[in-house]
mmCIF file with all atom_site columns, C-alpha atoms in Angstrom:
data_model
loop_
_atom_site.group_PDB
_atom_site.id
_atom_site.type_symbol
_atom_site.label_atom_id
_atom_site.label_alt_id
_atom_site.label_comp_id
_atom_site.label_asym_id
_atom_site.label_entity_id
_atom_site.label_seq_id
_atom_site.pdbx_PDB_ins_code
_atom_site.Cartn_x
_atom_site.Cartn_y
_atom_site.Cartn_z
_atom_site.occupancy
_atom_site.B_iso_or_equiv
_atom_site.pdbx_formal_charge
_atom_site.auth_seq_id
_atom_site.auth_comp_id
_atom_site.auth_asym_id
_atom_site.auth_atom_id
_atom_site.pdbx_PDB_model_num
ATOM 1   C CA . UNK A 1 1   ? 98.239  92.240  108.210 1.00 51.00 ? 22  UNK A CA 1
ATOM 2   C CA . UNK A 1 2   ? 95.909  89.315  108.495 1.00 49.00 ? 23  UNK A CA 1
ATOM 3   C CA . UNK A 1 3   ? 94.079  90.576  111.575 1.00 53.00 ? 24  UNK A CA 1
ATOM 4   C CA . UNK A 1 4   ? 93.572  94.308  110.954 1.00 57.00 ? 25  UNK A CA 1
ATOM 5   C CA . UNK A 1 5   ? 90.333  94.027  109.007 1.00 68.00 ? 26  UNK A CA 1
ATOM 6   C CA . UNK A 1 6   ? 91.898  94.370  105.581 1.00 80.00 ? 27  UNK A CA 1
ATOM 7   C CA . UNK A 1 7   ? 93.397  97.316  103.768 1.00 89.00 ? 28  UNK A CA 1
ATOM 8   C CA . UNK A 1 8   ? 91.996  100.802 104.297 1.00 88.00 ? 29  UNK A CA 1
ATOM 9   C CA . UNK A 1 9   ? 93.051  104.084 102.775 1.00 89.00 ? 30  UNK A CA 1
ATOM 10  C CA . UNK A 1 10  ? 96.105  105.343 104.704 1.00 91.00 ? 31  UNK A CA 1
ATOM 11  C CA . UNK A 1 11  ? 94.391  108.657 105.504 1.00 91.00 ? 32  UNK A CA 1
ATOM 12  C CA . UNK A 1 12  ? 91.396  106.819 106.976 1.00 90.00 ? 33  UNK A CA 1
ATOM 13  C CA . UNK A 1 13  ? 93.758  104.797 109.166 1.00 90.00 ? 34  UNK A CA 1
ATOM 14  C CA . UNK A 1 14  ? 95.525  108.007 110.324 1.00 92.00 ? 35  UNK A CA 1
ATOM 15  C CA . UNK A 1 15  ? 92.204  109.685 111.135 1.00 93.00 ? 36  UNK A CA 1
ATOM 16  C CA . UNK A 1 16  ? 91.503  106.751 113.413 1.00 90.00 ? 37  UNK A CA 1
ATOM 17  C CA . UNK A 1 17  ? 94.740  107.429 115.282 1.00 92.00 ? 38  UNK A CA 1
ATOM 18  C CA . UNK A 1 18  ? 96.781  104.631 113.721 1.00 91.00 ? 39  UNK A CA 1
ATOM 19  C CA . UNK A 1 19  ? 99.571  104.446 111.186 1.00 91.00 ? 40  UNK A CA 1
ATOM 20  C CA . UNK A 1 20  ? 98.945  102.795 107.828 1.00 91.00 ? 41  UNK A CA 1
ATOM 21  C CA . UNK A 1 21  ? 100.031 99.216  107.238 1.00 90.00 ? 42  UNK A CA 1
ATOM 22  C CA . UNK A 1 22  ? 102.029 97.892  104.291 1.00 90.00 ? 43  UNK A CA 1
ATOM 23  C CA . UNK A 1 23  ? 98.735  96.467  103.009 1.00 91.00 ? 44  UNK A CA 1
ATOM 24  C CA . UNK A 1 24  ? 97.121  99.943  103.177 1.00 92.00 ? 45  UNK A CA 1
ATOM 25  C CA . UNK A 1 25  ? 99.978  101.588 101.320 1.00 91.00 ? 46  UNK A CA 1
ATOM 26  C CA . UNK A 1 26  ? 100.233 98.910  98.623  1.00 93.00 ? 47  UNK A CA 1
ATOM 27  C CA . UNK A 1 27  ? 96.497  98.728  97.997  1.00 92.00 ? 48  UNK A CA 1
ATOM 28  C CA . UNK A 1 28  ? 95.758  102.454 97.902  1.00 92.00 ? 49  UNK A CA 1
ATOM 29  C CA . UNK A 1 29  ? 98.935  104.279 96.885  1.00 91.00 ? 50  UNK A CA 1
ATOM 30  C CA . UNK A 1 30  ? 100.497 102.066 94.221  1.00 93.00 ? 51  UNK A CA 1
ATOM 31  C CA . UNK A 1 31  ? 99.318  102.537 90.634  1.00 92.00 ? 52  UNK A CA 1
ATOM 32  C CA . UNK A 1 32  ? 99.438  98.751  90.159  1.00 92.00 ? 53  UNK A CA 1
ATOM 33  C CA . UNK A 1 33  ? 96.465  98.343  92.496  1.00 93.00 ? 54  UNK A CA 1
ATOM 34  C CA . UNK A 1 34  ? 94.227  100.781 90.594  1.00 92.00 ? 55  UNK A CA 1
ATOM 35  C CA . UNK A 1 35  ? 93.288  98.049  88.110  1.00 91.00 ? 56  UNK A CA 1
ATOM 36  C CA . UNK A 1 36  ? 92.091  95.791  90.915  1.00 92.00 ? 57  UNK A CA 1
ATOM 37  C CA . UNK A 1 37  ? 90.138  98.580  92.609  1.00 92.00 ? 58  UNK A CA 1
ATOM 38  C CA . UNK A 1 38  ? 88.520  99.403  89.253  1.00 93.00 ? 59  UNK A CA 1
ATOM 39  C CA . UNK A 1 39  ? 87.628  95.739  88.588  1.00 91.00 ? 60  UNK A CA 1
ATOM 40  C CA . UNK A 1 40  ? 90.192  95.246  85.809  1.00 90.00 ? 61  UNK A CA 1
ATOM 41  C CA . UNK A 1 41  ? 92.718  92.417  85.535  1.00 88.00 ? 62  UNK A CA 1
ATOM 42  C CA . UNK A 1 42  ? 96.180  93.581  86.700  1.00 88.00 ? 63  UNK A CA 1
ATOM 43  C CA . UNK A 1 43  ? 99.306  92.790  84.734  1.00 84.00 ? 64  UNK A CA 1
ATOM 44  C CA . UNK A 1 44  ? 101.073 89.503  85.425  1.00 82.00 ? 65  UNK A CA 1
ATOM 45  C CA . UNK A 1 45  ? 104.598 89.239  86.831  1.00 79.00 ? 66  UNK A CA 1
ATOM 46  C CA . UNK A 1 46  ? 107.572 89.648  84.499  1.00 78.00 ? 67  UNK A CA 1
ATOM 47  C CA . UNK A 1 47  ? 110.667 87.569  83.857  1.00 73.00 ? 68  UNK A CA 1
ATOM 48  C CA . UNK A 1 48  ? 113.131 90.395  83.221  1.00 83.00 ? 69  UNK A CA 1
ATOM 49  C CA . UNK A 1 49  ? 115.438 92.167  85.657  1.00 90.00 ? 70  UNK A CA 1
ATOM 50  C CA . UNK A 1 50  ? 112.886 94.907  86.403  1.00 94.00 ? 71  UNK A CA 1
ATOM 51  C CA . UNK A 1 51  ? 109.166 95.121  86.971  1.00 95.00 ? 72  UNK A CA 1
ATOM 52  C CA . UNK A 1 52  ? 107.151 97.613  84.887  1.00 94.00 ? 73  UNK A CA 1
ATOM 53  C CA . UNK A 1 53  ? 107.923 101.189 85.942  1.00 93.00 ? 74  UNK A CA 1
ATOM 54  C CA . UNK A 1 54  ? 104.280 102.277 85.899  1.00 93.00 ? 75  UNK A CA 1
ATOM 55  C CA . UNK A 1 55  ? 103.437 99.882  88.759  1.00 95.00 ? 76  UNK A CA 1
ATOM 56  C CA . UNK A 1 56  ? 105.262 101.970 91.365  1.00 95.00 ? 77  UNK A CA 1
ATOM 57  C CA . UNK A 1 57  ? 104.501 105.680 91.065  1.00 94.00 ? 78  UNK A CA 1
ATOM 58  C CA . UNK A 1 58  ? 106.606 107.731 93.495  1.00 94.00 ? 79  UNK A CA 1
ATOM 59  C CA . UNK A 1 59  ? 108.234 104.559 94.860  1.00 95.00 ? 80  UNK A CA 1
ATOM 60  C CA . UNK A 1 60  ? 109.916 103.640 91.565  1.00 96.00 ? 81  UNK A CA 1
ATOM 61  C CA . UNK A 1 61  ? 113.447 104.723 92.583  1.00 97.00 ? 82  UNK A CA 1
ATOM 62  C CA . UNK A 1 62  ? 113.328 102.650 95.767  1.00 97.00 ? 83  UNK A CA 1
ATOM 63  C CA . UNK A 1 63  ? 111.916 99.625  93.927  1.00 96.00 ? 84  UNK A CA 1
ATOM 64  C CA . UNK A 1 64  ? 114.609 99.858  91.234  1.00 96.00 ? 85  UNK A CA 1
ATOM 65  C CA . UNK A 1 65  ? 117.326 100.080 93.875  1.00 97.00 ? 86  UNK A CA 1
ATOM 66  C CA . UNK A 1 66  ? 116.005 97.019  95.703  1.00 95.00 ? 87  UNK A CA 1
ATOM 67  C CA . UNK A 1 67  ? 115.576 95.089  92.423  1.00 96.00 ? 88  UNK A CA 1
ATOM 68  C CA . UNK A 1 68  ? 119.267 95.751  91.809  1.00 95.00 ? 89  UNK A CA 1
ATOM 69  C CA . UNK A 1 69  ? 120.245 94.540  95.278  1.00 93.00 ? 90  UNK A CA 1
ATOM 70  C CA . UNK A 1 70  ? 117.886 91.538  95.175  1.00 92.00 ? 91  UNK A CA 1
ATOM 71  C CA . UNK A 1 71  ? 118.966 90.592  91.658  1.00 92.00 ? 92  UNK A CA 1
ATOM 72  C CA . UNK A 1 72  ? 115.416 90.038  90.461  1.00 93.00 ? 93  UNK A CA 1
ATOM 73  C CA . UNK A 1 73  ? 112.325 91.974  89.455  1.00 95.00 ? 94  UNK A CA 1
ATOM 74  C CA . UNK A 1 74  ? 109.758 92.891  92.060  1.00 96.00 ? 95  UNK A CA 1
ATOM 75  C CA . UNK A 1 75  ? 106.710 90.633  91.932  1.00 95.00 ? 96  UNK A CA 1
ATOM 76  C CA . UNK A 1 76  ? 103.250 92.178  91.675  1.00 96.00 ? 97  UNK A CA 1
ATOM 77  C CA . UNK A 1 77  ? 102.560 93.978  94.961  1.00 96.00 ? 98  UNK A CA 1
ATOM 78  C CA . UNK A 1 78  ? 98.871  93.145  95.198  1.00 96.00 ? 99  UNK A CA 1
ATOM 79  C CA . UNK A 1 79  ? 96.348  90.590  94.024  1.00 94.00 ? 100 UNK A CA 1
ATOM 80  C CA . UNK A 1 80  ? 92.583  90.284  93.992  1.00 93.00 ? 101 UNK A CA 1
ATOM 81  C CA . UNK A 1 81  ? 91.379  89.386  97.476  1.00 91.00 ? 102 UNK A CA 1
ATOM 82  C CA . UNK A 1 82  ? 88.398  87.269  98.525  1.00 89.00 ? 103 UNK A CA 1
ATOM 83  C CA . UNK A 1 83  ? 86.058  90.275  98.403  1.00 88.00 ? 104 UNK A CA 1
ATOM 84  C CA . UNK A 1 84  ? 87.329  91.515  95.057  1.00 90.00 ? 105 UNK A CA 1
ATOM 85  C CA . UNK A 1 85  ? 89.545  94.341  96.295  1.00 91.00 ? 106 UNK A CA 1
ATOM 86  C CA . UNK A 1 86  ? 93.328  94.440  96.319  1.00 94.00 ? 107 UNK A CA 1
ATOM 87  C CA . UNK A 1 87  ? 95.393  92.761  99.013  1.00 94.00 ? 108 UNK A CA 1
ATOM 88  C CA . UNK A 1 88  ? 99.157  92.574  99.354  1.00 95.00 ? 109 UNK A CA 1
ATOM 89  C CA . UNK A 1 89  ? 100.837 89.499  97.876  1.00 96.00 ? 110 UNK A CA 1
ATOM 90  C CA . UNK A 1 90  ? 102.927 87.254  100.083 1.00 97.00 ? 111 UNK A CA 1
ATOM 91  C CA . UNK A 1 91  ? 105.539 87.052  97.315  1.00 96.00 ? 112 UNK A CA 1
ATOM 92  C CA . UNK A 1 92  ? 106.014 90.832  97.401  1.00 96.00 ? 113 UNK A CA 1
ATOM 93  C CA . UNK A 1 93  ? 106.438 90.854  101.193 1.00 96.00 ? 114 UNK A CA 1
ATOM 94  C CA . UNK A 1 94  ? 108.977 88.039  100.859 1.00 97.00 ? 115 UNK A CA 1
ATOM 95  C CA . UNK A 1 95  ? 110.816 90.018  98.144  1.00 96.00 ? 116 UNK A CA 1
ATOM 96  C CA . UNK A 1 96  ? 110.751 93.249  100.206 1.00 95.00 ? 117 UNK A CA 1
ATOM 97  C CA . UNK A 1 97  ? 112.413 91.408  103.071 1.00 95.00 ? 118 UNK A CA 1
ATOM 98  C CA . UNK A 1 98  ? 115.250 90.323  100.790 1.00 94.00 ? 119 UNK A CA 1
ATOM 99  C CA . UNK A 1 99  ? 114.494 86.636  101.216 1.00 95.00 ? 120 UNK A CA 1
ATOM 100 C CA . UNK A 1 100 ? 115.197 84.117  98.455  1.00 93.00 ? 121 UNK A CA 1
ATOM 101 C CA . UNK A 1 101 ? 112.328 83.351  96.089  1.00 92.00 ? 122 UNK A CA 1
ATOM 102 C CA . UNK A 1 102 ? 110.102 80.751  97.737  1.00 96.00 ? 123 UNK A CA 1
ATOM 103 C CA . UNK A 1 103 ? 111.788 80.960  101.165 1.00 96.00 ? 124 UNK A CA 1
ATOM 104 C CA . UNK A 1 104 ? 108.337 81.106  102.780 1.00 97.00 ? 125 UNK A CA 1
ATOM 105 C CA . UNK A 1 105 ? 105.955 81.029  99.815  1.00 97.00 ? 126 UNK A CA 1
ATOM 106 C CA . UNK A 1 106 ? 107.134 77.622  98.563  1.00 97.00 ? 127 UNK A CA 1
ATOM 107 C CA . UNK A 1 107 ? 106.770 75.831  101.907 1.00 97.00 ? 128 UNK A CA 1
ATOM 108 C CA . UNK A 1 108 ? 104.108 73.168  101.360 1.00 97.00 ? 129 UNK A CA 1
ATOM 109 C CA . UNK A 1 109 ? 100.928 73.272  103.412 1.00 97.00 ? 130 UNK A CA 1
ATOM 110 C CA . UNK A 1 110 ? 101.084 76.888  104.622 1.00 97.00 ? 131 UNK A CA 1
ATOM 111 C CA . UNK A 1 111 ? 98.052  79.090  104.142 1.00 96.00 ? 132 UNK A CA 1
ATOM 112 C CA . UNK A 1 112 ? 98.419  82.698  102.992 1.00 95.00 ? 133 UNK A CA 1
ATOM 113 C CA . UNK A 1 113 ? 97.697  83.840  106.536 1.00 93.00 ? 134 UNK A CA 1
ATOM 114 C CA . UNK A 1 114 ? 100.384 81.570  107.971 1.00 96.00 ? 135 UNK A CA 1
ATOM 115 C CA . UNK A 1 115 ? 102.896 82.796  105.387 1.00 96.00 ? 136 UNK A CA 1
ATOM 116 C CA . UNK A 1 116 ? 102.171 86.425  106.279 1.00 94.00 ? 137 UNK A CA 1
ATOM 117 C CA . UNK A 1 117 ? 102.448 85.621  109.978 1.00 94.00 ? 138 UNK A CA 1
ATOM 118 C CA . UNK A 1 118 ? 105.827 83.968  109.457 1.00 95.00 ? 139 UNK A CA 1
ATOM 119 C CA . UNK A 1 119 ? 107.082 86.912  107.421 1.00 94.00 ? 140 UNK A CA 1
ATOM 120 C CA . UNK A 1 120 ? 105.651 89.439  109.863 1.00 90.00 ? 141 UNK A CA 1
ATOM 121 C CA . UNK A 1 121 ? 107.396 87.734  112.757 1.00 90.00 ? 142 UNK A CA 1
ATOM 122 C CA . UNK A 1 122 ? 110.580 87.265  110.749 1.00 89.00 ? 143 UNK A CA 1
ATOM 123 C CA . UNK A 1 123 ? 113.784 89.219  110.549 1.00 87.00 ? 144 UNK A CA 1
ATOM 124 C CA . UNK A 1 124 ? 115.119 91.046  107.512 1.00 86.00 ? 145 UNK A CA 1
ATOM 125 C CA . UNK A 1 125 ? 118.534 89.383  107.008 1.00 84.00 ? 146 UNK A CA 1
ATOM 126 C CA . UNK A 1 126 ? 120.288 92.609  106.036 1.00 86.00 ? 147 UNK A CA 1
ATOM 127 C CA . UNK A 1 127 ? 119.070 94.352  109.199 1.00 85.00 ? 148 UNK A CA 1
ATOM 128 C CA . UNK A 1 128 ? 120.105 91.426  111.371 1.00 88.00 ? 149 UNK A CA 1
ATOM 129 C CA . UNK A 1 129 ? 123.586 91.525  109.841 1.00 89.00 ? 150 UNK A CA 1
ATOM 130 C CA . UNK A 1 130 ? 123.971 95.215  110.689 1.00 91.00 ? 151 UNK A CA 1
ATOM 131 C CA . UNK A 1 131 ? 122.644 94.656  114.214 1.00 90.00 ? 152 UNK A CA 1
ATOM 132 C CA . UNK A 1 132 ? 125.032 91.790  114.918 1.00 88.00 ? 153 UNK A CA 1
ATOM 133 C CA . UNK A 1 133 ? 127.970 93.770  113.506 1.00 90.00 ? 154 UNK A CA 1
ATOM 134 C CA . UNK A 1 134 ? 127.092 96.708  115.767 1.00 91.00 ? 155 UNK A CA 1
ATOM 135 C CA . UNK A 1 135 ? 126.872 94.401  118.798 1.00 90.00 ? 156 UNK A CA 1
ATOM 136 C CA . UNK A 1 136 ? 130.229 92.844  117.967 1.00 89.00 ? 157 UNK A CA 1
ATOM 137 C CA . UNK A 1 137 ? 131.787 96.316  117.646 1.00 84.00 ? 158 UNK A CA 1
ATOM 138 C CA . UNK A 1 138 ? 130.606 97.231  121.152 1.00 81.00 ? 159 UNK A CA 1
ATOM 139 C CA . UNK A 1 139 ? 131.984 94.050  122.663 1.00 70.00 ? 160 UNK A CA 1
ATOM 140 C CA . UNK A 1 140 ? 128.603 92.745  123.750 1.00 66.00 ? 161 UNK A CA 1
#
């Protein structure tokens, strides 16, 4: 995400022959990001078990399911970037991957770019568990 020139509308990315990134989707398809694109202050994170429903649009059911599995509310998906537009938050990527709060984001001395690189090169623990179980079942 850090080297693709920033978020672009998913349709623009498709017209260029590429698939949209998580950054594209979060910045242009989530209602939460509208405030940032319009120059308004977005809502802060919440302390309860669920994030505000109006943040997620058509993705609400999936977010609610993952909040239930993760045991905590989804953090805000985007923040104001250096140029004033929305950009995906590292905390949301960390949450999406099912990692404990602060697993990457609380490591001292890492820049945002380094955190995203670590997460992007990382493994989703739940997927790794399924993969290892499948390998064990085949006798590999």
